[in-house]
Amino acid sequence: MTAFARITLLSMMVLGLSACAVQEYEPERLPPIPPSGPSTKPPPPTVPSKPSTPVKPSKPVPRTSASFAPPPGGNSHWDAKLGVYVLDDQTNTFYRQRTYYRWNNGWSRSISPNGPWEETNIHGVPSGLGRKFGQ
């Protein structure tokens, strides 16, 4: 081995070991231990407070269903009680699973929100709608 290679190798070892010796040790600081024995200080007075009723945050109304896709291109919101999407811009018009339902003194259904509408009975609509409007 040449002298240059030995000096280079030795320098690299010294630099590597010196990196370990640079950090200082800091002992862990613990909180002071309270004195043992009788306390001369009286405990703070406790004031009875009124029982409070917890305030429940209001749940936001879900705009979509986890199980059913919303109607294409229509403004709507999911009504979990009815189990359908309610169209915001058409009165008593609902949507679920590629079918629109409309209540107008009787039920009708269509594949488009603009019709053509075919009459159906309570058995041809989702159960939530049947319970709400009845027939």
mmCIF file of the C-alpha atoms, coordinates in Angstrom:
data_MODEL
# 
_entry.id   MODEL 
# 
loop_
_atom_site.group_PDB 
_atom_site.id 
_atom_site.type_symbol 
_atom_site.label_atom_id 
_atom_site.label_alt_id 
_atom_site.label_comp_id 
_atom_site.label_asym_id 
_atom_site.label_entity_id 
_atom_site.label_seq_id 
_atom_site.pdbx_PDB_ins_code 
_atom_site.Cartn_x 
_atom_site.Cartn_y 
_atom_site.Cartn_z 
_atom_site.occupancy 
_atom_site.B_iso_or_equiv 
_atom_site.pdbx_formal_charge 
_atom_site.auth_seq_id 
_atom_site.auth_comp_id 
_atom_site.auth_asym_id 
_atom_site.auth_atom_id 
_atom_site.pdbx_PDB_model_num 
ATOM 1   C CA . MET A 1 1   ? 0.000    0.000  0.000   1.00 0.00 ? 1   MET A CA 1 
ATOM 2   C CA . THR A 1 2   ? 1.393    3.414  -0.806  1.00 0.00 ? 2   THR A CA 1 
ATOM 3   C CA . ALA A 1 3   ? 1.919    6.100  1.770   1.00 0.00 ? 3   ALA A CA 1 
ATOM 4   C CA . PHE A 1 4   ? -0.720   8.308  0.145   1.00 0.00 ? 4   PHE A CA 1 
ATOM 5   C CA . ALA A 1 5   ? -3.343   5.572  0.378   1.00 0.00 ? 5   ALA A CA 1 
ATOM 6   C CA . ARG A 1 6   ? -2.455   4.891  4.051   1.00 0.00 ? 6   ARG A CA 1 
ATOM 7   C CA . ILE A 1 7   ? -2.755   8.571  4.958   1.00 0.00 ? 7   ILE A CA 1 
ATOM 8   C CA . THR A 1 8   ? -6.077   8.868  3.105   1.00 0.00 ? 8   THR A CA 1 
ATOM 9   C CA . LEU A 1 9   ? -7.499   5.773  4.807   1.00 0.00 ? 9   LEU A CA 1 
ATOM 10  C CA . LEU A 1 10  ? -6.284   6.908  8.238   1.00 0.00 ? 10  LEU A CA 1 
ATOM 11  C CA . SER A 1 11  ? -7.768   10.410 7.699   1.00 0.00 ? 11  SER A CA 1 
ATOM 12  C CA . MET A 1 12  ? -11.149  8.957  6.763   1.00 0.00 ? 12  MET A CA 1 
ATOM 13  C CA . MET A 1 13  ? -11.194  6.782  9.893   1.00 0.00 ? 13  MET A CA 1 
ATOM 14  C CA . VAL A 1 14  ? -10.308  9.737  12.129  1.00 0.00 ? 14  VAL A CA 1 
ATOM 15  C CA . LEU A 1 15  ? -13.037  11.888 10.548  1.00 0.00 ? 15  LEU A CA 1 
ATOM 16  C CA . GLY A 1 16  ? -15.586  9.105  10.959  1.00 0.00 ? 16  GLY A CA 1 
ATOM 17  C CA . LEU A 1 17  ? -14.763  8.573  14.622  1.00 0.00 ? 17  LEU A CA 1 
ATOM 18  C CA . SER A 1 18  ? -14.684  12.281 15.383  1.00 0.00 ? 18  SER A CA 1 
ATOM 19  C CA . ALA A 1 19  ? -18.299  12.619 14.261  1.00 0.00 ? 19  ALA A CA 1 
ATOM 20  C CA . CYS A 1 20  ? -19.344  10.335 17.127  1.00 0.00 ? 20  CYS A CA 1 
ATOM 21  C CA . ALA A 1 21  ? -17.461  12.345 19.760  1.00 0.00 ? 21  ALA A CA 1 
ATOM 22  C CA . VAL A 1 22  ? -19.000  15.755 18.906  1.00 0.00 ? 22  VAL A CA 1 
ATOM 23  C CA . GLN A 1 23  ? -22.386  15.291 20.608  1.00 0.00 ? 23  GLN A CA 1 
ATOM 24  C CA . GLU A 1 24  ? -22.688  16.233 24.262  1.00 0.00 ? 24  GLU A CA 1 
ATOM 25  C CA . TYR A 1 25  ? -24.629  14.181 26.764  1.00 0.00 ? 25  TYR A CA 1 
ATOM 26  C CA . GLU A 1 26  ? -27.476  16.008 28.471  1.00 0.00 ? 26  GLU A CA 1 
ATOM 27  C CA . PRO A 1 27  ? -29.024  14.306 31.495  1.00 0.00 ? 27  PRO A CA 1 
ATOM 28  C CA . GLU A 1 28  ? -32.813  14.019 31.554  1.00 0.00 ? 28  GLU A CA 1 
ATOM 29  C CA . ARG A 1 29  ? -34.420  16.720 33.680  1.00 0.00 ? 29  ARG A CA 1 
ATOM 30  C CA . LEU A 1 30  ? -37.115  15.439 36.030  1.00 0.00 ? 30  LEU A CA 1 
ATOM 31  C CA . PRO A 1 31  ? -39.710  17.546 37.863  1.00 0.00 ? 31  PRO A CA 1 
ATOM 32  C CA . PRO A 1 32  ? -38.931  18.250 41.522  1.00 0.00 ? 32  PRO A CA 1 
ATOM 33  C CA . ILE A 1 33  ? -40.241  15.755 44.059  1.00 0.00 ? 33  ILE A CA 1 
ATOM 34  C CA . PRO A 1 34  ? -42.879  17.279 46.349  1.00 0.00 ? 34  PRO A CA 1 
ATOM 35  C CA . PRO A 1 35  ? -42.040  17.128 50.047  1.00 0.00 ? 35  PRO A CA 1 
ATOM 36  C CA . SER A 1 36  ? -43.581  14.253 51.917  1.00 0.00 ? 36  SER A CA 1 
ATOM 37  C CA . GLY A 1 37  ? -45.421  14.827 55.128  1.00 0.00 ? 37  GLY A CA 1 
ATOM 38  C CA . PRO A 1 38  ? -48.494  16.735 56.213  1.00 0.00 ? 38  PRO A CA 1 
ATOM 39  C CA . SER A 1 39  ? -49.474  19.651 54.049  1.00 0.00 ? 39  SER A CA 1 
ATOM 40  C CA . THR A 1 40  ? -49.863  23.017 55.748  1.00 0.00 ? 40  THR A CA 1 
ATOM 41  C CA . LYS A 1 41  ? -51.726  24.469 52.832  1.00 0.00 ? 41  LYS A CA 1 
ATOM 42  C CA . PRO A 1 42  ? -55.530  23.857 52.780  1.00 0.00 ? 42  PRO A CA 1 
ATOM 43  C CA . PRO A 1 43  ? -56.994  22.370 49.604  1.00 0.00 ? 43  PRO A CA 1 
ATOM 44  C CA . PRO A 1 44  ? -58.664  24.867 47.273  1.00 0.00 ? 44  PRO A CA 1 
ATOM 45  C CA . PRO A 1 45  ? -62.398  25.290 47.903  1.00 0.00 ? 45  PRO A CA 1 
ATOM 46  C CA . THR A 1 46  ? -64.639  23.470 45.499  1.00 0.00 ? 46  THR A CA 1 
ATOM 47  C CA . VAL A 1 47  ? -67.627  25.290 44.111  1.00 0.00 ? 47  VAL A CA 1 
ATOM 48  C CA . PRO A 1 48  ? -70.418  23.015 42.928  1.00 0.00 ? 48  PRO A CA 1 
ATOM 49  C CA . SER A 1 49  ? -71.184  23.713 39.306  1.00 0.00 ? 49  SER A CA 1 
ATOM 50  C CA . LYS A 1 50  ? -74.456  23.321 37.484  1.00 0.00 ? 50  LYS A CA 1 
ATOM 51  C CA . PRO A 1 51  ? -74.737  20.142 35.486  1.00 0.00 ? 51  PRO A CA 1 
ATOM 52  C CA . SER A 1 52  ? -74.507  21.039 31.860  1.00 0.00 ? 52  SER A CA 1 
ATOM 53  C CA . THR A 1 53  ? -76.278  19.321 29.042  1.00 0.00 ? 53  THR A CA 1 
ATOM 54  C CA . PRO A 1 54  ? -73.910  18.382 26.251  1.00 0.00 ? 54  PRO A CA 1 
ATOM 55  C CA . VAL A 1 55  ? -74.524  20.202 23.021  1.00 0.00 ? 55  VAL A CA 1 
ATOM 56  C CA . LYS A 1 56  ? -74.647  17.858 20.082  1.00 0.00 ? 56  LYS A CA 1 
ATOM 57  C CA . PRO A 1 57  ? -73.260  19.336 16.896  1.00 0.00 ? 57  PRO A CA 1 
ATOM 58  C CA . SER A 1 58  ? -75.794  19.238 14.117  1.00 0.00 ? 58  SER A CA 1 
ATOM 59  C CA . LYS A 1 59  ? -75.026  16.770 11.378  1.00 0.00 ? 59  LYS A CA 1 
ATOM 60  C CA . PRO A 1 60  ? -74.629  18.227 7.936   1.00 0.00 ? 60  PRO A CA 1 
ATOM 61  C CA . VAL A 1 61  ? -77.209  17.022 5.448   1.00 0.00 ? 61  VAL A CA 1 
ATOM 62  C CA . PRO A 1 62  ? -75.517  14.548 3.104   1.00 0.00 ? 62  PRO A CA 1 
ATOM 63  C CA . ARG A 1 63  ? -75.616  15.620 -0.525  1.00 0.00 ? 63  ARG A CA 1 
ATOM 64  C CA . THR A 1 64  ? -75.035  12.070 -1.798  1.00 0.00 ? 64  THR A CA 1 
ATOM 65  C CA . SER A 1 65  ? -75.746  8.484  -0.838  1.00 0.00 ? 65  SER A CA 1 
ATOM 66  C CA . ALA A 1 66  ? -73.104  5.874  -0.149  1.00 0.00 ? 66  ALA A CA 1 
ATOM 67  C CA . SER A 1 67  ? -75.154  3.265  -2.021  1.00 0.00 ? 67  SER A CA 1 
ATOM 68  C CA . PHE A 1 68  ? -76.854  5.100  -4.901  1.00 0.00 ? 68  PHE A CA 1 
ATOM 69  C CA . ALA A 1 69  ? -75.442  7.403  -7.571  1.00 0.00 ? 69  ALA A CA 1 
ATOM 70  C CA . PRO A 1 70  ? -76.971  10.883 -7.901  1.00 0.00 ? 70  PRO A CA 1 
ATOM 71  C CA . PRO A 1 71  ? -79.043  11.843 -10.934 1.00 0.00 ? 71  PRO A CA 1 
ATOM 72  C CA . PRO A 1 72  ? -77.003  12.951 -13.924 1.00 0.00 ? 72  PRO A CA 1 
ATOM 73  C CA . GLY A 1 73  ? -76.845  16.696 -14.405 1.00 0.00 ? 73  GLY A CA 1 
ATOM 74  C CA . GLY A 1 74  ? -79.507  17.581 -11.852 1.00 0.00 ? 74  GLY A CA 1 
ATOM 75  C CA . ASN A 1 75  ? -79.345  19.611 -8.665  1.00 0.00 ? 75  ASN A CA 1 
ATOM 76  C CA . SER A 1 76  ? -80.434  17.257 -5.922  1.00 0.00 ? 76  SER A CA 1 
ATOM 77  C CA . HIS A 1 77  ? -79.774  16.130 -2.374  1.00 0.00 ? 77  HIS A CA 1 
ATOM 78  C CA . TRP A 1 78  ? -80.011  12.734 -0.682  1.00 0.00 ? 78  TRP A CA 1 
ATOM 79  C CA . ASP A 1 79  ? -82.929  12.187 1.698   1.00 0.00 ? 79  ASP A CA 1 
ATOM 80  C CA . ALA A 1 80  ? -82.029  9.235  3.924   1.00 0.00 ? 80  ALA A CA 1 
ATOM 81  C CA . LYS A 1 81  ? -85.565  8.892  5.343   1.00 0.00 ? 81  LYS A CA 1 
ATOM 82  C CA . LEU A 1 82  ? -87.079  8.547  1.893   1.00 0.00 ? 82  LEU A CA 1 
ATOM 83  C CA . GLY A 1 83  ? -84.138  6.590  0.465   1.00 0.00 ? 83  GLY A CA 1 
ATOM 84  C CA . VAL A 1 84  ? -84.035  8.681  -2.722  1.00 0.00 ? 84  VAL A CA 1 
ATOM 85  C CA . TYR A 1 85  ? -82.521  11.828 -4.172  1.00 0.00 ? 85  TYR A CA 1 
ATOM 86  C CA . VAL A 1 86  ? -84.856  14.828 -4.056  1.00 0.00 ? 86  VAL A CA 1 
ATOM 87  C CA . LEU A 1 87  ? -84.613  17.067 -7.121  1.00 0.00 ? 87  LEU A CA 1 
ATOM 88  C CA . ASP A 1 88  ? -84.140  20.637 -5.940  1.00 0.00 ? 88  ASP A CA 1 
ATOM 89  C CA . ASP A 1 89  ? -85.686  22.352 -8.959  1.00 0.00 ? 89  ASP A CA 1 
ATOM 90  C CA . GLN A 1 90  ? -88.755  20.107 -9.486  1.00 0.00 ? 90  GLN A CA 1 
ATOM 91  C CA . THR A 1 91  ? -91.498  19.732 -6.873  1.00 0.00 ? 91  THR A CA 1 
ATOM 92  C CA . ASN A 1 92  ? -92.229  16.183 -5.661  1.00 0.00 ? 92  ASN A CA 1 
ATOM 93  C CA . THR A 1 93  ? -89.757  14.645 -8.116  1.00 0.00 ? 93  THR A CA 1 
ATOM 94  C CA . PHE A 1 94  ? -87.304  12.013 -6.906  1.00 0.00 ? 94  PHE A CA 1 
ATOM 95  C CA . TYR A 1 95  ? -84.539  9.803  -8.333  1.00 0.00 ? 95  TYR A CA 1 
ATOM 96  C CA . ARG A 1 96  ? -83.014  6.429  -7.567  1.00 0.00 ? 96  ARG A CA 1 
ATOM 97  C CA . GLN A 1 97  ? -81.251  3.827  -9.706  1.00 0.00 ? 97  GLN A CA 1 
ATOM 98  C CA . ARG A 1 98  ? -81.751  5.447  -13.132 1.00 0.00 ? 98  ARG A CA 1 
ATOM 99  C CA . THR A 1 99  ? -85.462  6.069  -12.509 1.00 0.00 ? 99  THR A CA 1 
ATOM 100 C CA . TYR A 1 100 ? -87.291  9.300  -11.719 1.00 0.00 ? 100 TYR A CA 1 
ATOM 101 C CA . TYR A 1 101 ? -90.441  9.234  -9.603  1.00 0.00 ? 101 TYR A CA 1 
ATOM 102 C CA . ARG A 1 102 ? -93.081  11.975 -9.455  1.00 0.00 ? 102 ARG A CA 1 
ATOM 103 C CA . TRP A 1 103 ? -96.017  12.471 -7.122  1.00 0.00 ? 103 TRP A CA 1 
ATOM 104 C CA . ASN A 1 104 ? -98.968  14.397 -8.571  1.00 0.00 ? 104 ASN A CA 1 
ATOM 105 C CA . ASN A 1 105 ? -102.072 12.984 -6.855  1.00 0.00 ? 105 ASN A CA 1 
ATOM 106 C CA . GLY A 1 106 ? -100.707 9.587  -7.886  1.00 0.00 ? 106 GLY A CA 1 
ATOM 107 C CA . TRP A 1 107 ? -97.367  8.072  -8.785  1.00 0.00 ? 107 TRP A CA 1 
ATOM 108 C CA . SER A 1 108 ? -95.652  8.071  -12.144 1.00 0.00 ? 108 SER A CA 1 
ATOM 109 C CA . ARG A 1 109 ? -92.127  7.168  -13.219 1.00 0.00 ? 109 ARG A CA 1 
ATOM 110 C CA . SER A 1 110 ? -89.760  7.918  -16.068 1.00 0.00 ? 110 SER A CA 1 
ATOM 111 C CA . ILE A 1 111 ? -86.163  7.508  -17.207 1.00 0.00 ? 111 ILE A CA 1 
ATOM 112 C CA . SER A 1 112 ? -85.920  11.297 -17.716 1.00 0.00 ? 112 SER A CA 1 
ATOM 113 C CA . PRO A 1 113 ? -86.859  14.154 -15.360 1.00 0.00 ? 113 PRO A CA 1 
ATOM 114 C CA . ASN A 1 114 ? -88.848  15.673 -18.243 1.00 0.00 ? 114 ASN A CA 1 
ATOM 115 C CA . GLY A 1 115 ? -90.846  12.529 -19.095 1.00 0.00 ? 115 GLY A CA 1 
ATOM 116 C CA . PRO A 1 116 ? -92.558  10.828 -20.750 1.00 0.00 ? 116 PRO A CA 1 
ATOM 117 C CA . TRP A 1 117 ? -94.179  9.654  -17.511 1.00 0.00 ? 117 TRP A CA 1 
ATOM 118 C CA . GLU A 1 118 ? -95.962  6.341  -17.042 1.00 0.00 ? 118 GLU A CA 1 
ATOM 119 C CA . GLU A 1 119 ? -98.393  5.786  -14.207 1.00 0.00 ? 119 GLU A CA 1 
ATOM 120 C CA . THR A 1 120 ? -97.499  3.326  -11.470 1.00 0.00 ? 120 THR A CA 1 
ATOM 121 C CA . ASN A 1 121 ? -98.852  2.371  -8.073  1.00 0.00 ? 121 ASN A CA 1 
ATOM 122 C CA . ILE A 1 122 ? -97.304  2.397  -4.605  1.00 0.00 ? 122 ILE A CA 1 
ATOM 123 C CA . HIS A 1 123 ? -95.552  -0.903 -5.338  1.00 0.00 ? 123 HIS A CA 1 
ATOM 124 C CA . GLY A 1 124 ? -93.649  0.690  -8.215  1.00 0.00 ? 124 GLY A CA 1 
ATOM 125 C CA . VAL A 1 125 ? -91.863  3.307  -6.067  1.00 0.00 ? 125 VAL A CA 1 
ATOM 126 C CA . PRO A 1 126 ? -89.183  3.004  -3.356  1.00 0.00 ? 126 PRO A CA 1 
ATOM 127 C CA . SER A 1 127 ? -90.707  2.157  0.019   1.00 0.00 ? 127 SER A CA 1 
ATOM 128 C CA . GLY A 1 128 ? -89.757  5.489  1.646   1.00 0.00 ? 128 GLY A CA 1 
ATOM 129 C CA . LEU A 1 129 ? -91.744  7.379  -0.970  1.00 0.00 ? 129 LEU A CA 1 
ATOM 130 C CA . GLY A 1 130 ? -94.725  5.071  -0.556  1.00 0.00 ? 130 GLY A CA 1 
ATOM 131 C CA . ARG A 1 131 ? -94.766  5.660  3.193   1.00 0.00 ? 131 ARG A CA 1 
ATOM 132 C CA . LYS A 1 132 ? -94.541  9.439  2.860   1.00 0.00 ? 132 LYS A CA 1 
ATOM 133 C CA . PHE A 1 133 ? -97.176  10.032 0.216   1.00 0.00 ? 133 PHE A CA 1 
ATOM 134 C CA . GLY A 1 134 ? -99.290  6.879  0.479   1.00 0.00 ? 134 GLY A CA 1 
ATOM 135 C CA . GLN A 1 135 ? -102.127 6.293  -1.930  1.00 0.00 ? 135 GLN A CA 1 
# 
